[in-house]
Amino acid sequence: KAGVTQTPRYLIKTRGQQVTLSCSPISGHRSVSWYQQTPGQGLQFLFEYFSETQRNKGNFPGRFSGRQFSNSRSEMNVSTLELGDSALYLCASSLMGLATYEQYFGPGTRLTVT
Amino acid sequence: DQQVKQNSPSLSVQEGRISILNCDYTNSMFDYFLWYKKYPAEGPTFLISISSIKDKNEDGRFTVFLNKSAKHLSLHIVPSQPGDSAVYFCAASVGTGTASKLTFGTGTRLQVTL
């Protein structure tokens, strides 16, 4: 069974630009969560999508948004990029999102904002 | 406010000895705790978990201890192996009802030396 895939793996953007990251969950998984990993903050929860609906949201500004498609693939968008948005963005999928230990993470997208 | 804290950013242990990774939390509502392991260029992978109704959970070389009164948990790896070298994140949640309410610590980098 293929794991969680994320594209692109690396990205360099300039302040003020926008970016879209993509996540393909494990086949059959309906829940996709997004996390931001930075050295000082660890992994911070951005949001979770389940069956195309945002079910939970973390404490991030409205510049961070996402969506999920009918095939469970998810995209995350960051508008008006800031230097502080440089981070590793991880997505995780789970079957139903009902058990916290059943999340499977992708390798992440490393975003650098210059 | 960091609700889950891993105060040691790094730890070096000799092969064959015990590795002890520590984690403290401040939110008394947390009742489910997990450890994840992360290799470079890969996403975190689930290692072991413990519910607040227990004070110990063991899985092979890995044991997690929970001290609710001290709001402290620890991961013991015995014996440590070079392949255990990775970043370890502890995480906590309130219940296990949704996969997305995980709060992570900042991670501890474990290096197992020969």
Tab-separated table of C-alpha atoms in Angstrom:
chain	number	residue	atom	x	y	z
A	1	LYS	CA	0.000	0.000	0.000
A	2	ALA	CA	1.456	3.367	-1.010
A	3	GLY	CA	2.124	5.818	1.803
A	4	VAL	CA	1.213	9.461	2.120
A	5	THR	CA	2.772	11.520	-0.633
A	6	GLN	CA	3.398	15.239	-0.648
A	7	THR	CA	4.365	17.478	-3.528
A	8	PRO	CA	6.508	19.341	-4.070
A	9	ARG	CA	9.187	18.221	-1.621
A	10	TYR	CA	11.042	21.525	-1.695
A	11	LEU	CA	9.900	25.001	-2.558
A	12	ILE	CA	11.461	28.453	-2.502
A	13	LYS	CA	9.182	31.473	-2.612
A	14	THR	CA	9.499	35.204	-2.102
A	15	ARG	CA	7.735	37.262	0.546
A	16	GLY	CA	4.280	38.317	-0.565
A	17	GLN	CA	3.793	35.398	-2.949
A	18	GLN	CA	1.347	32.578	-2.404
A	19	VAL	CA	1.963	28.857	-2.413
A	20	THR	CA	-0.081	25.672	-2.776
A	21	LEU	CA	1.044	22.374	-1.309
A	22	SER	CA	-0.491	19.025	-2.163
A	23	CYS	CA	-1.065	15.862	-0.139
A	24	SER	CA	-2.293	12.482	-1.339
A	25	PRO	CA	-3.413	10.285	1.555
A	26	ILE	CA	-3.165	6.543	1.837
A	27	SER	CA	-5.809	4.896	-0.315
A	28	GLY	CA	-9.056	4.590	1.645
A	29	HIS	CA	-8.124	7.206	4.232
A	30	ARG	CA	-10.665	9.987	4.503
A	31	SER	CA	-9.042	12.268	7.067
A	32	VAL	CA	-6.138	14.547	6.212
A	33	SER	CA	-4.448	16.785	8.753
A	34	TRP	CA	-1.802	19.430	8.138
A	35	TYR	CA	1.007	20.440	10.494
A	36	GLN	CA	3.726	23.058	10.447
A	37	GLN	CA	7.103	22.047	11.870
A	38	THR	CA	9.615	24.687	12.909
A	39	PRO	CA	12.719	24.227	15.097
A	40	GLY	CA	11.426	26.263	18.007
A	41	GLN	CA	7.764	25.227	17.973
A	42	GLY	CA	7.767	21.573	17.073
A	43	LEU	CA	4.756	20.363	15.124
A	44	GLN	CA	1.770	22.661	15.228
A	45	PHE	CA	-1.631	21.625	14.003
A	46	LEU	CA	-3.035	23.665	11.124
A	47	PHE	CA	-6.311	21.982	10.193
A	48	GLU	CA	-8.014	18.702	9.453
A	49	TYR	CA	-10.271	17.751	6.598
A	50	PHE	CA	-12.672	14.843	6.568
A	51	SER	CA	-14.894	14.007	3.615
A	52	GLU	CA	-14.182	17.367	1.976
A	53	THR	CA	-15.134	19.358	5.082
A	54	GLN	CA	-12.829	21.184	7.447
A	55	ARG	CA	-13.478	19.518	10.764
A	56	ASN	CA	-10.892	21.167	13.001
A	57	LYS	CA	-8.664	24.199	12.819
A	58	GLY	CA	-5.576	25.285	14.745
A	59	ASN	CA	-4.482	28.776	15.730
A	60	PHE	CA	-3.107	30.039	12.458
A	61	PRO	CA	-4.053	33.241	10.601
A	62	GLY	CA	-6.509	33.228	7.739
A	63	ARG	CA	-3.633	33.324	5.246
A	64	PHE	CA	-3.467	29.573	5.770
A	65	SER	CA	-6.289	27.700	4.096
A	66	GLY	CA	-6.952	24.295	2.723
A	67	ARG	CA	-9.380	22.092	0.923
A	68	GLN	CA	-10.041	18.451	0.285
A	69	PHE	CA	-11.269	16.885	-2.905
A	70	SER	CA	-13.701	14.015	-3.388
A	71	ASN	CA	-10.791	11.573	-3.807
A	72	SER	CA	-9.513	12.701	-0.352
A	73	ARG	CA	-6.490	14.479	-1.802
A	74	SER	CA	-5.881	17.727	0.004
A	75	GLU	CA	-4.242	21.028	-0.787
A	76	MET	CA	-2.965	23.692	1.558
A	77	ASN	CA	-2.595	27.303	0.465
A	78	VAL	CA	-0.629	30.080	2.103
A	79	SER	CA	-1.174	33.579	0.771
A	80	THR	CA	0.981	36.679	1.239
A	81	LEU	CA	3.958	34.657	2.419
A	82	GLU	CA	6.061	35.923	5.315
A	83	LEU	CA	9.602	34.966	6.277
A	84	GLY	CA	8.224	33.214	9.351
A	85	ASP	CA	6.268	30.812	7.161
A	86	SER	CA	9.507	29.028	6.305
A	87	ALA	CA	8.971	25.560	7.722
A	88	LEU	CA	8.438	21.908	6.995
A	89	TYR	CA	4.770	21.303	6.232
A	90	LEU	CA	3.584	17.802	7.024
A	91	CYS	CA	0.328	16.169	6.194
A	92	ALA	CA	-1.011	13.073	7.877
A	93	SER	CA	-3.835	10.805	6.852
A	94	SER	CA	-5.987	8.434	8.824
A	95	LEU	CA	-8.862	6.147	8.042
A	96	MET	CA	-11.601	7.950	9.888
A	97	GLY	CA	-9.734	10.433	12.060
A	98	LEU	CA	-11.152	8.735	15.110
A	99	ALA	CA	-7.968	7.456	16.762
A	100	THR	CA	-5.078	9.776	17.377
A	101	TYR	CA	-2.446	7.099	16.949
A	102	GLU	CA	-3.610	6.086	13.515
A	103	GLN	CA	-2.115	9.035	11.691
A	104	TYR	CA	0.399	8.297	8.971
A	105	PHE	CA	2.633	11.180	8.010
A	106	GLY	CA	4.035	12.094	4.654
A	107	PRO	CA	7.666	13.190	4.199
A	108	GLY	CA	6.724	16.862	4.168
A	109	THR	CA	7.250	19.872	1.945
A	110	ARG	CA	10.145	22.118	2.909
A	111	LEU	CA	9.101	25.718	2.211
A	112	THR	CA	11.696	28.476	2.259
A	113	VAL	CA	10.515	32.078	2.050
A	114	THR	CA	13.138	34.649	1.079
B	1	ASP	CA	2.289	28.762	25.452
B	2	GLN	CA	3.968	25.386	24.981
B	3	GLN	CA	1.619	22.852	26.564
B	4	VAL	CA	3.911	19.929	25.816
B	5	LYS	CA	7.586	20.441	26.560
B	6	GLN	CA	10.656	18.436	25.749
B	7	ASN	CA	13.359	20.302	27.589
B	8	SER	CA	16.297	18.331	26.235
B	9	PRO	CA	16.869	19.183	22.583
B	10	SER	CA	19.436	16.420	22.235
B	11	LEU	CA	20.682	13.260	23.919
B	12	SER	CA	23.667	11.025	23.198
B	13	VAL	CA	23.724	7.414	24.424
B	14	GLN	CA	26.078	4.515	23.829
B	15	GLU	CA	24.829	1.478	21.960
B	16	GLY	CA	23.438	-1.121	24.341
B	17	ARG	CA	22.688	1.361	27.122
B	18	ILE	CA	19.314	2.785	28.106
B	19	SER	CA	17.953	5.935	26.450
B	20	ILE	CA	15.504	7.992	28.490
B	21	LEU	CA	13.588	10.744	26.767
B	22	ASN	CA	11.466	13.046	28.878
B	23	CYS	CA	8.345	15.063	28.259
B	24	ASP	CA	6.330	17.392	30.502
B	25	TYR	CA	2.865	18.759	29.928
B	26	THR	CA	0.843	21.516	31.505
B	27	ASN	CA	-2.718	20.798	30.375
B	28	SER	CA	-4.361	18.530	32.948
B	29	MET	CA	-7.067	17.672	30.404
B	30	PHE	CA	-4.623	15.642	28.318
B	31	ASP	CA	-5.444	11.977	28.742
B	32	TYR	CA	-3.718	10.270	25.832
B	33	PHE	CA	-0.028	10.460	25.060
B	34	LEU	CA	2.032	9.299	22.124
B	35	TRP	CA	5.624	9.136	21.004
B	36	TYR	CA	6.644	9.593	17.399
B	37	LYS	CA	10.026	8.994	15.824
B	38	LYS	CA	11.289	11.010	12.877
B	39	TYR	CA	14.192	10.307	10.563
B	40	PRO	CA	15.562	13.071	8.324
B	41	ALA	CA	13.583	13.580	5.112
B	42	GLU	CA	10.761	11.364	6.405
B	43	GLY	CA	7.547	12.101	8.240
B	44	PRO	CA	7.102	11.126	11.895
B	45	THR	CA	6.082	7.539	12.530
B	46	PHE	CA	4.019	6.390	15.473
B	47	LEU	CA	6.036	4.534	18.095
B	48	ILE	CA	4.025	3.899	21.235
B	49	SER	CA	1.151	5.417	23.174
B	50	ILE	CA	-0.328	5.394	26.650
B	51	SER	CA	-3.704	6.252	28.066
B	52	SER	CA	-4.012	8.135	31.333
B	53	ILE	CA	-5.637	5.121	32.967
B	54	LYS	CA	-2.260	3.384	32.818
B	55	ASP	CA	1.133	4.333	34.165
B	56	LYS	CA	3.203	2.082	31.939
B	57	ASN	CA	3.023	0.626	28.463
B	58	GLU	CA	5.620	-1.626	26.939
B	59	ASP	CA	6.295	-2.666	23.359
B	60	GLY	CA	9.490	-4.592	22.809
B	61	ARG	CA	12.457	-2.372	23.553
B	62	PHE	CA	10.234	0.665	24.099
B	63	THR	CA	8.461	1.499	27.351
B	64	VAL	CA	6.525	4.635	28.130
B	65	PHE	CA	5.935	5.707	31.721
B	66	LEU	CA	3.306	8.208	32.762
B	67	ASN	CA	3.312	10.126	36.042
B	68	LYS	CA	0.034	12.015	36.080
B	69	SER	CA	0.633	13.827	39.352
B	70	ALA	CA	3.885	15.251	37.995
B	71	LYS	CA	2.444	15.716	34.487
B	72	HIS	CA	5.459	13.904	33.166
B	73	LEU	CA	6.041	11.060	30.776
B	74	SER	CA	9.184	9.344	29.648
B	75	LEU	CA	10.215	6.961	26.906
B	76	HIS	CA	12.768	4.288	27.723
B	77	ILE	CA	14.619	2.469	24.978
B	78	VAL	CA	16.504	-0.613	26.112
B	79	PRO	CA	18.918	-1.568	24.687
B	80	SER	CA	19.591	1.410	22.448
B	81	GLN	CA	20.655	0.657	18.889
B	82	PRO	CA	22.271	2.885	16.239
B	83	GLY	CA	19.059	2.699	14.191
B	84	ASP	CA	17.265	4.435	17.038
B	85	SER	CA	19.110	7.652	16.197
B	86	ALA	CA	16.322	10.036	15.230
B	87	VAL	CA	14.243	12.915	16.546
B	88	TYR	CA	11.594	11.841	19.038
B	89	PHE	CA	8.424	13.850	19.525
B	90	CYS	CA	6.002	13.376	22.348
B	91	ALA	CA	2.407	14.379	21.741
B	92	ALA	CA	-0.736	14.621	23.812
B	93	SER	CA	-4.431	14.815	23.178
B	94	VAL	CA	-7.677	15.281	25.012
B	95	GLY	CA	-9.449	12.042	24.266
B	96	THR	CA	-8.972	9.998	21.144
B	97	GLY	CA	-12.114	11.093	19.390
B	98	THR	CA	-10.438	12.943	16.557
B	99	ALA	CA	-7.002	12.520	15.065
B	100	SER	CA	-6.418	16.190	14.732
B	101	LYS	CA	-6.175	17.383	18.312
B	102	LEU	CA	-2.586	16.360	18.849
B	103	THR	CA	-0.299	18.807	20.622
B	104	PHE	CA	3.353	18.063	19.997
B	105	GLY	CA	6.520	18.857	21.874
B	106	THR	CA	9.536	20.390	20.152
B	107	GLY	CA	11.407	17.095	19.872
B	108	THR	CA	14.572	15.510	21.260
B	109	ARG	CA	17.334	14.406	18.918
B	110	LEU	CA	18.704	11.045	20.068
B	111	GLN	CA	22.096	9.910	18.872
B	112	VAL	CA	23.147	6.364	19.649
B	113	THR	CA	26.894	5.995	19.366
B	114	LEU	CA	28.901	2.827	18.800
